Coordinates of C-alpha atoms in Angstrom, one line a residue:
M1 CA 19.6 12.1 27.4
S2 CA 20.1 15.7 29.0
K3 CA 22.3 16.1 32.2
S4 CA 20.3 17.4 35.3
I5 CA 21.7 20.2 37.0
D6 CA 22.3 19.9 40.9
Y7 CA 20.2 21.9 42.7
R8 CA 23.3 24.0 44.1
E9 CA 24.3 25.0 40.8
M10 CA 20.5 26.1 39.9
L11 CA 20.6 28.3 43.0
R12 CA 23.9 29.9 42.5
L13 CA 22.9 30.7 38.8
E14 CA 19.8 32.4 40.3
F15 CA 22.1 34.1 42.9
N16 CA 24.5 35.4 40.0
L17 CA 21.7 36.8 37.9
R18 CA 20.3 38.8 40.8
R19 CA 23.9 40.1 41.8
I20 CA 24.3 41.2 37.8
R21 CA 20.9 43.2 38.4
N22 CA 22.0 44.4 41.8
P23 CA 25.6 44.1 42.8
K24 CA 25.1 44.7 46.5
Y25 CA 22.7 41.7 46.6
S26 CA 24.1 39.4 49.3
L27 CA 23.7 35.7 50.0
R28 CA 21.9 36.6 53.1
A29 CA 19.4 38.4 51.3
F30 CA 18.8 35.6 48.8
A31 CA 18.5 33.3 52.0
R32 CA 16.0 35.7 53.4
D33 CA 14.0 36.0 50.2
C34 CA 13.9 32.0 50.0
K35 CA 12.7 31.9 53.5
I36 CA 15.9 29.9 54.8
S37 CA 18.1 31.0 57.4
A38 CA 21.3 32.5 56.1
S39 CA 23.4 30.0 58.2
R40 CA 21.5 27.2 56.7
F41 CA 21.7 28.7 53.4
S42 CA 25.5 29.1 53.6
E43 CA 26.0 25.4 54.8
V44 CA 23.8 24.4 51.9
F45 CA 26.1 26.5 49.1
N46 CA 29.3 25.2 50.7
E47 CA 28.2 21.5 50.6
H48 CA 28.4 21.4 54.3
N49 CA 24.7 20.3 54.4
H50 CA 21.9 19.4 52.0
L51 CA 18.4 21.1 51.7
S52 CA 15.3 19.0 53.0
I53 CA 12.5 18.6 50.6
S54 CA 10.3 21.0 52.2
S55 CA 12.9 23.8 51.8
G56 CA 13.4 22.7 48.2
Q57 CA 9.6 23.0 47.5
R58 CA 9.4 26.6 49.0
I59 CA 12.4 27.7 47.1
V60 CA 11.0 26.4 43.9
Q61 CA 7.7 28.3 44.7
Y62 CA 9.5 31.3 45.3
L63 CA 11.9 31.5 42.4
G64 CA 8.9 30.5 40.1
L65 CA 10.7 27.7 38.3
S66 CA 9.2 25.9 35.1
A67 CA 7.5 22.6 36.2
Q68 CA 10.6 21.0 34.4
M69 CA 13.0 22.8 36.6
T70 CA 10.9 22.3 39.6
Q71 CA 11.3 18.6 39.0
N72 CA 15.2 18.5 38.4
F73 CA 15.4 20.7 41.6
L74 CA 13.6 18.3 43.4
D75 CA 15.1 15.3 41.9
S76 CA 18.4 16.7 42.7
I77 CA 17.8 17.2 46.4
I78 CA 16.4 13.5 46.8
K79 CA 19.3 12.3 45.0
E80 CA 21.8 13.7 47.3
S81 CA 19.7 12.8 50.5
R82 CA 19.9 9.2 49.3
K83 CA 23.5 9.4 48.9
S84 CA 23.8 11.2 52.2
D85 CA 21.6 8.7 54.3
G86 CA 23.8 5.8 53.0
R87 CA 26.9 7.3 54.4
K88 CA 25.1 8.4 57.7
G89 CA 24.1 4.3 57.9
A90 CA 27.2 3.4 57.3
Q91 CA 28.8 5.7 60.1
K92 CA 26.0 4.3 62.4
V93 CA 26.9 0.7 61.8
N94 CA 30.5 1.5 62.2
S95 CA 30.0 3.5 65.3
S96 CA 27.8 0.8 67.1
V97 CA 30.4 -2.0 66.7
A98 CA 32.0 -2.1 70.4
P99 CA 35.9 -2.3 70.4
I100 CA 37.4 -5.8 71.5
D101 CA 39.0 -5.7 75.1
N102 CA 41.7 -8.4 74.4
K103 CA 42.6 -7.9 78.5
L104 CA 39.2 -9.1 79.4
K105 CA 39.5 -12.8 80.5
I106 CA 36.1 -15.0 80.4
P107 CA 36.6 -17.8 82.5
T108 CA 36.1 -21.6 81.1
Q109 CA 34.5 -24.2 82.6
D110 CA 37.6 -25.5 84.4
E111 CA 38.7 -22.1 85.8
P112 CA 36.8 -20.7 89.0
S113 CA 34.6 -17.7 88.1
G114 CA 35.8 -15.6 91.2
S115 CA 32.7 -15.9 92.7
L116 CA 32.2 -15.9 96.5
N117 CA 31.3 -19.6 97.9

């Protein structure tokens, strides 16, 4: 069983190959060539964000990856997306729980509710 490479690692390898051929080749140029904004590409590279499947498909077409490499690349995006969605779901659940206000007094049947009679 072979370990699949993370799509970011695949991008880094490709970027480094291009830098070997052209030492002035920049991340901004790589982003432009992959048809992704430079800021978004930087966020992906620095693991602050992840690629969408559609962006991944554009990139693999541009890079001309083999069928197996394309599958590994897209599978890696999907895997990360599922992990990310799980964390976001947990955050939504936690943030939707309202804090309990211990000072709020709920009248019982024996106590008047404070309404005007």
